Short mmCIF file of C-alpha atoms in Angstrom, two decimals:
data_model
loop_
_atom_site.label_atom_id
_atom_site.label_comp_id
_atom_site.label_asym_id
_atom_site.label_seq_id
_atom_site.Cartn_x
_atom_site.Cartn_y
_atom_site.Cartn_z
CA MET A 1 9.15 15.06 1.66
CA ASP A 2 10.64 14.03 -1.51
CA VAL A 3 8.54 11.65 -3.24
CA THR A 4 11.11 10.22 -5.34
CA ALA A 5 12.81 8.82 -2.08
CA PHE A 6 10.24 6.09 -2.07
CA PRO A 7 11.72 2.65 -3.40
CA ASP A 8 9.70 1.46 -6.40
CA ASP A 9 8.65 -1.70 -4.75
CA LEU A 10 7.21 0.08 -1.83
CA VAL A 11 5.05 2.44 -4.11
CA GLN A 12 3.97 -0.78 -6.06
CA THR A 13 2.92 -2.77 -2.72
CA GLN A 14 0.90 0.49 -1.62
CA ALA A 15 -0.80 0.54 -4.86
CA ALA A 16 -1.47 -3.27 -4.76
CA TRP A 17 -2.81 -2.73 -1.40
CA ASN A 18 -5.08 0.07 -2.52
CA ALA A 19 -6.30 -2.25 -5.27
CA THR A 20 -7.21 -5.20 -3.04
CA TYR A 21 -8.85 -2.86 -0.44
CA GLN A 22 -10.98 -1.43 -3.32
CA ALA A 23 -11.80 -4.93 -4.56
CA LEU A 24 -12.79 -6.04 -1.06
CA ALA A 25 -14.96 -2.91 -0.59
CA ALA A 26 -16.85 -3.50 -3.90
CA PRO A 27 -20.46 -4.81 -3.70
CA ARG A 28 -20.61 -8.50 -3.45
CA PRO A 29 -16.57 -9.22 -3.88
CA ARG A 30 -15.62 -12.54 -5.14
CA ASP A 31 -13.64 -14.63 -3.01
CA THR A 32 -13.34 -12.34 0.20
CA THR A 33 -11.16 -14.92 2.09
CA ALA A 34 -8.39 -14.57 -0.59
CA LEU A 35 -8.66 -10.93 -0.76
CA ARG A 36 -8.42 -10.40 2.83
CA ARG A 37 -5.32 -12.51 3.01
CA HIS A 38 -3.66 -10.82 0.30
CA LEU A 39 -4.56 -7.41 2.10
CA MET A 40 -2.78 -8.95 5.11
CA ARG A 41 0.24 -9.94 3.35
CA LEU A 42 0.52 -6.52 1.70
CA SER A 43 0.02 -4.88 4.93
CA VAL A 44 2.96 -6.85 6.46
CA ARG A 45 5.17 -5.82 3.66
CA LEU A 46 4.31 -2.36 4.03
CA TRP A 47 4.69 -2.07 7.67
CA TRP A 48 8.07 -3.85 7.97
CA HIS A 49 9.61 -2.48 4.64
CA PRO A 50 13.33 -1.60 5.49
CA TYR A 51 12.60 1.94 4.11
CA TRP A 52 10.84 3.04 7.30
CA GLU A 53 14.28 2.72 9.24
CA THR A 54 15.69 5.64 7.25
CA VAL A 55 13.16 8.33 7.20
CA PRO A 56 12.91 10.61 10.40
CA SER A 57 9.08 10.95 10.43
CA VAL A 58 7.51 7.58 9.68
CA PRO A 59 3.76 8.65 10.07
CA ALA A 60 4.22 11.55 7.76
CA ALA A 61 5.98 9.39 5.14
CA ARG A 62 3.41 6.78 5.46
CA SER A 63 0.80 9.26 4.61
CA GLU A 64 2.73 10.70 1.65
CA LEU A 65 3.08 7.30 0.26
CA ARG A 66 -0.51 6.45 0.49
CA HIS A 67 -1.19 9.98 -1.41
CA LEU A 68 1.53 9.11 -3.89
CA ALA A 69 0.07 5.58 -4.48
CA ARG A 70 -3.53 6.80 -4.74
CA ALA A 71 -2.37 9.52 -7.51
CA HIS A 72 -0.28 6.87 -9.16
CA GLY A 73 -3.29 4.64 -9.55
CA ALA A 74 -5.34 7.45 -10.79
CA VAL A 75 -2.79 8.16 -13.37
CA ARG A 76 -3.01 4.19 -14.34
CA ALA A 77 -6.56 4.53 -14.61
CA ALA A 78 -6.81 7.62 -16.73
#
């Protein structure tokens, strides 16, 4: 899969989902209700993004997106 095929907003949404999930998984997170609601909103945006209608193998593309967003987040943290 060509990783440059992902729209920027989709990669950013996945990265935000990852960050929110990590914040929720941290010991004693603050404001868990807000974090959970935010995670749900991001999940809906990811699931129903129009990009998924254009790829032949959605499960593989979703996996690649998660991998790309994790790598993108690791680069930002460094």
